[in-house]
Amino acid sequence: MEHPVYGELDYRQVDPSQLNPHIPKGRGMIKWAPFATMPEQFQSVRQHIENQNKIARPELSDDRLEELDMQLREAKRQQCPVLIQFYSEGYINNLLMTIERIDMWALHIIGINQANQQMCFISFMDVINITLETI
């Protein structure tokens, strides 16, 4: 969230060199320990801690979506590996894969994962960035 006067309010989005180094670190996640006395509470607190690190799905412009589509088609034509950045359950993941098929009906990219040679499916809606890997 960008504040009109103060700028970025989320310290995780600010460059670390711009942050004040004299601010104490605090107790970190220790502050949640007293709430984790019962197993149900512990599970809830752990889920809350995990959710703090999640980000919202990035929104891409129409021009960016068209550019990603062209990069996908070029990668399919060349049969070269691509590094795909995609959004999944609050996190951005990277996957090096060779594109086998682009399913326009189901809106999926179907390819072979370069790490373990298994078939993988990525939704068009989740793709954030595509980088063609040169051999």
PDB file of C-alpha atoms in Angstrom:
ATOM      1  CA  MET A   1       0.000   0.000   0.000  1.00  0.00           C
ATOM      2  CA  GLU A   2       1.490   3.319  -1.050  1.00  0.00           C
ATOM      3  CA  HIS A   3       0.817   6.235   1.288  1.00  0.00           C
ATOM      4  CA  PRO A   4       0.694   9.614  -0.536  1.00  0.00           C
ATOM      5  CA  VAL A   5       2.914  11.370   2.029  1.00  0.00           C
ATOM      6  CA  TYR A   6       5.008   8.642   3.699  1.00  0.00           C
ATOM      7  CA  GLY A   7       5.431   6.300   0.737  1.00  0.00           C
ATOM      8  CA  GLU A   8       5.452   2.514   1.108  1.00  0.00           C
ATOM      9  CA  LEU A   9       4.007   1.362   4.445  1.00  0.00           C
ATOM     10  CA  ASP A  10       4.986  -2.314   4.239  1.00  0.00           C
ATOM     11  CA  TYR A  11       8.605  -2.565   5.418  1.00  0.00           C
ATOM     12  CA  ARG A  12       9.042  -5.814   3.452  1.00  0.00           C
ATOM     13  CA  GLN A  13       8.579  -3.880   0.191  1.00  0.00           C
ATOM     14  CA  VAL A  14      11.107  -1.150   1.088  1.00  0.00           C
ATOM     15  CA  ASP A  15      14.769  -1.431   0.107  1.00  0.00           C
ATOM     16  CA  PRO A  16      16.718  -2.522   3.257  1.00  0.00           C
ATOM     17  CA  SER A  17      19.249   0.274   2.743  1.00  0.00           C
ATOM     18  CA  GLN A  18      16.457   2.842   3.255  1.00  0.00           C
ATOM     19  CA  LEU A  19      15.352   1.416   6.603  1.00  0.00           C
ATOM     20  CA  ASN A  20      16.616   2.871   9.879  1.00  0.00           C
ATOM     21  CA  PRO A  21      19.339   0.495  11.176  1.00  0.00           C
ATOM     22  CA  HIS A  22      18.935   1.763  14.772  1.00  0.00           C
ATOM     23  CA  ILE A  23      15.403   0.386  15.234  1.00  0.00           C
ATOM     24  CA  PRO A  24      15.595  -2.647  17.543  1.00  0.00           C
ATOM     25  CA  LYS A  25      14.603  -6.012  16.098  1.00  0.00           C
ATOM     26  CA  GLY A  26      12.162  -6.888  18.868  1.00  0.00           C
ATOM     27  CA  ARG A  27      11.241 -10.369  20.018  1.00  0.00           C
ATOM     28  CA  GLY A  28      10.161 -11.622  16.597  1.00  0.00           C
ATOM     29  CA  MET A  29       7.840 -14.612  16.696  1.00  0.00           C
ATOM     30  CA  ILE A  30       8.429 -15.244  20.421  1.00  0.00           C
ATOM     31  CA  LYS A  31       5.531 -12.905  21.144  1.00  0.00           C
ATOM     32  CA  TRP A  32       3.101 -15.619  20.004  1.00  0.00           C
ATOM     33  CA  ALA A  33       4.458 -18.318  22.349  1.00  0.00           C
ATOM     34  CA  PRO A  34       2.066 -17.640  25.290  1.00  0.00           C
ATOM     35  CA  PHE A  35      -0.934 -18.157  22.993  1.00  0.00           C
ATOM     36  CA  ALA A  36       0.234 -21.607  21.930  1.00  0.00           C
ATOM     37  CA  THR A  37      -0.660 -23.422  25.150  1.00  0.00           C
ATOM     38  CA  MET A  38      -3.380 -25.648  23.676  1.00  0.00           C
ATOM     39  CA  PRO A  39      -2.922 -27.662  20.440  1.00  0.00           C
ATOM     40  CA  GLU A  40      -5.868 -25.939  18.730  1.00  0.00           C
ATOM     41  CA  GLN A  41      -4.466 -22.523  19.567  1.00  0.00           C
ATOM     42  CA  PHE A  42      -0.982 -23.581  18.502  1.00  0.00           C
ATOM     43  CA  GLN A  43      -2.291 -24.634  15.096  1.00  0.00           C
ATOM     44  CA  SER A  44      -4.177 -21.365  14.726  1.00  0.00           C
ATOM     45  CA  VAL A  45      -1.176 -19.268  15.766  1.00  0.00           C
ATOM     46  CA  ARG A  46       1.143 -21.172  13.383  1.00  0.00           C
ATOM     47  CA  GLN A  47      -1.310 -20.559  10.528  1.00  0.00           C
ATOM     48  CA  HIS A  48      -1.454 -16.861  11.432  1.00  0.00           C
ATOM     49  CA  ILE A  49       2.353 -16.629  11.358  1.00  0.00           C
ATOM     50  CA  GLU A  50       2.487 -18.324   7.952  1.00  0.00           C
ATOM     51  CA  ASN A  51      -0.203 -16.005   6.586  1.00  0.00           C
ATOM     52  CA  GLN A  52       1.834 -12.929   7.551  1.00  0.00           C
ATOM     53  CA  ASN A  53       4.434 -13.803   4.899  1.00  0.00           C
ATOM     54  CA  LYS A  54       1.929 -14.288   2.084  1.00  0.00           C
ATOM     55  CA  ILE A  55       1.450 -11.667  -0.607  1.00  0.00           C
ATOM     56  CA  ALA A  56      -1.526 -10.685  -2.734  1.00  0.00           C
ATOM     57  CA  ARG A  57      -1.783 -11.919  -6.325  1.00  0.00           C
ATOM     58  CA  PRO A  58       0.044  -9.429  -8.584  1.00  0.00           C
ATOM     59  CA  GLU A  59      -2.140  -7.767 -11.207  1.00  0.00           C
ATOM     60  CA  LEU A  60      -0.723  -7.611 -14.730  1.00  0.00           C
ATOM     61  CA  SER A  61      -1.666  -5.087 -17.403  1.00  0.00           C
ATOM     62  CA  ASP A  62      -3.092  -6.159 -20.758  1.00  0.00           C
ATOM     63  CA  ASP A  63       0.186  -5.229 -22.464  1.00  0.00           C
ATOM     64  CA  ARG A  64       2.158  -7.396 -20.050  1.00  0.00           C
ATOM     65  CA  LEU A  65      -0.229 -10.324 -20.600  1.00  0.00           C
ATOM     66  CA  GLU A  66       0.201  -9.991 -24.364  1.00  0.00           C
ATOM     67  CA  GLU A  67       3.987  -9.893 -23.959  1.00  0.00           C
ATOM     68  CA  LEU A  68       3.897 -13.058 -21.811  1.00  0.00           C
ATOM     69  CA  ASP A  69       1.743 -14.761 -24.463  1.00  0.00           C
ATOM     70  CA  MET A  70       4.295 -13.934 -27.178  1.00  0.00           C
ATOM     71  CA  GLN A  71       7.139 -15.228 -25.006  1.00  0.00           C
ATOM     72  CA  LEU A  72       5.238 -18.467 -24.381  1.00  0.00           C
ATOM     73  CA  ARG A  73       4.626 -19.029 -28.077  1.00  0.00           C
ATOM     74  CA  GLU A  74       8.273 -18.305 -28.892  1.00  0.00           C
ATOM     75  CA  ALA A  75       9.457 -20.750 -26.217  1.00  0.00           C
ATOM     76  CA  LYS A  76       7.084 -23.418 -27.571  1.00  0.00           C
ATOM     77  CA  ARG A  77       8.340 -22.831 -31.115  1.00  0.00           C
ATOM     78  CA  GLN A  78      12.034 -23.036 -30.115  1.00  0.00           C
ATOM     79  CA  GLN A  79      11.518 -25.908 -27.625  1.00  0.00           C
ATOM     80  CA  CYS A  80      13.952 -24.217 -25.248  1.00  0.00           C
ATOM     81  CA  PRO A  81      13.673 -24.241 -21.440  1.00  0.00           C
ATOM     82  CA  VAL A  82      11.931 -21.298 -19.791  1.00  0.00           C
ATOM     83  CA  LEU A  83      12.059 -19.998 -16.242  1.00  0.00           C
ATOM     84  CA  ILE A  84       8.482 -19.270 -15.212  1.00  0.00           C
ATOM     85  CA  GLN A  85       7.634 -17.174 -12.170  1.00  0.00           C
ATOM     86  CA  PHE A  86       4.131 -17.949 -10.957  1.00  0.00           C
ATOM     87  CA  TYR A  87       1.866 -17.147  -8.044  1.00  0.00           C
ATOM     88  CA  SER A  88       0.731 -20.044  -5.866  1.00  0.00           C
ATOM     89  CA  GLU A  89      -1.170 -19.797  -2.562  1.00  0.00           C
ATOM     90  CA  GLY A  90       0.312 -16.473  -1.471  1.00  0.00           C
ATOM     91  CA  TYR A  91       3.885 -17.042  -2.656  1.00  0.00           C
ATOM     92  CA  ILE A  92       5.820 -16.500  -5.881  1.00  0.00           C
ATOM     93  CA  ASN A  93       7.571 -19.649  -7.114  1.00  0.00           C
ATOM     94  CA  ASN A  94      10.053 -20.318  -9.927  1.00  0.00           C
ATOM     95  CA  LEU A  95      10.016 -23.334 -12.227  1.00  0.00           C
ATOM     96  CA  LEU A  96      12.423 -24.239 -15.022  1.00  0.00           C
ATOM     97  CA  MET A  97      10.475 -26.171 -17.624  1.00  0.00           C
ATOM     98  CA  THR A  98      10.231 -27.044 -21.308  1.00  0.00           C
ATOM     99  CA  ILE A  99       6.815 -26.219 -22.745  1.00  0.00           C
ATOM    100  CA  GLU A 100       5.089 -29.198 -24.333  1.00  0.00           C
ATOM    101  CA  ARG A 101       1.682 -27.699 -25.006  1.00  0.00           C
ATOM    102  CA  ILE A 102      -0.333 -24.533 -24.467  1.00  0.00           C
ATOM    103  CA  ASP A 103      -3.922 -25.487 -23.681  1.00  0.00           C
ATOM    104  CA  MET A 104      -6.039 -22.481 -24.668  1.00  0.00           C
ATOM    105  CA  TRP A 105      -9.266 -24.245 -23.680  1.00  0.00           C
ATOM    106  CA  ALA A 106      -8.272 -24.962 -20.066  1.00  0.00           C
ATOM    107  CA  LEU A 107      -5.910 -21.938 -19.899  1.00  0.00           C
ATOM    108  CA  HIS A 108      -2.927 -24.043 -18.797  1.00  0.00           C
ATOM    109  CA  ILE A 109       0.717 -24.333 -19.760  1.00  0.00           C
ATOM    110  CA  ILE A 110       1.726 -27.978 -19.903  1.00  0.00           C
ATOM    111  CA  GLY A 111       5.415 -28.801 -19.739  1.00  0.00           C
ATOM    112  CA  ILE A 112       8.221 -30.940 -18.407  1.00  0.00           C
ATOM    113  CA  ASN A 113       9.917 -29.841 -15.174  1.00  0.00           C
ATOM    114  CA  GLN A 114      13.676 -29.713 -15.836  1.00  0.00           C
ATOM    115  CA  ALA A 115      14.547 -30.652 -12.239  1.00  0.00           C
ATOM    116  CA  ASN A 116      12.720 -33.985 -12.044  1.00  0.00           C
ATOM    117  CA  GLN A 117      11.468 -34.607 -15.612  1.00  0.00           C
ATOM    118  CA  GLN A 118       7.813 -34.752 -14.499  1.00  0.00           C
ATOM    119  CA  MET A 119       4.798 -33.270 -16.257  1.00  0.00           C
ATOM    120  CA  CYS A 120       3.572 -30.021 -14.697  1.00  0.00           C
ATOM    121  CA  PHE A 121       0.596 -27.733 -15.266  1.00  0.00           C
ATOM    122  CA  ILE A 122       0.572 -23.971 -14.637  1.00  0.00           C
ATOM    123  CA  SER A 123      -2.486 -21.772 -15.027  1.00  0.00           C
ATOM    124  CA  PHE A 124      -2.191 -18.701 -17.277  1.00  0.00           C
ATOM    125  CA  MET A 125      -3.741 -16.657 -14.475  1.00  0.00           C
ATOM    126  CA  ASP A 126      -0.826 -17.487 -12.156  1.00  0.00           C
ATOM    127  CA  VAL A 127       2.055 -16.616 -14.517  1.00  0.00           C
ATOM    128  CA  ILE A 128       3.931 -13.444 -13.560  1.00  0.00           C
ATOM    129  CA  ASN A 129       7.118 -13.579 -15.630  1.00  0.00           C
ATOM    130  CA  ILE A 130       8.714 -15.762 -18.289  1.00  0.00           C
ATOM    131  CA  THR A 131      12.431 -15.832 -19.116  1.00  0.00           C
ATOM    132  CA  LEU A 132      13.753 -17.785 -22.084  1.00  0.00           C
ATOM    133  CA  GLU A 133      16.834 -19.771 -21.080  1.00  0.00           C
ATOM    134  CA  THR A 134      19.543 -19.843 -23.742  1.00  0.00           C
ATOM    135  CA  ILE A 135      21.314 -23.126 -24.259  1.00  0.00           C
TER     136      ILE A 135
END
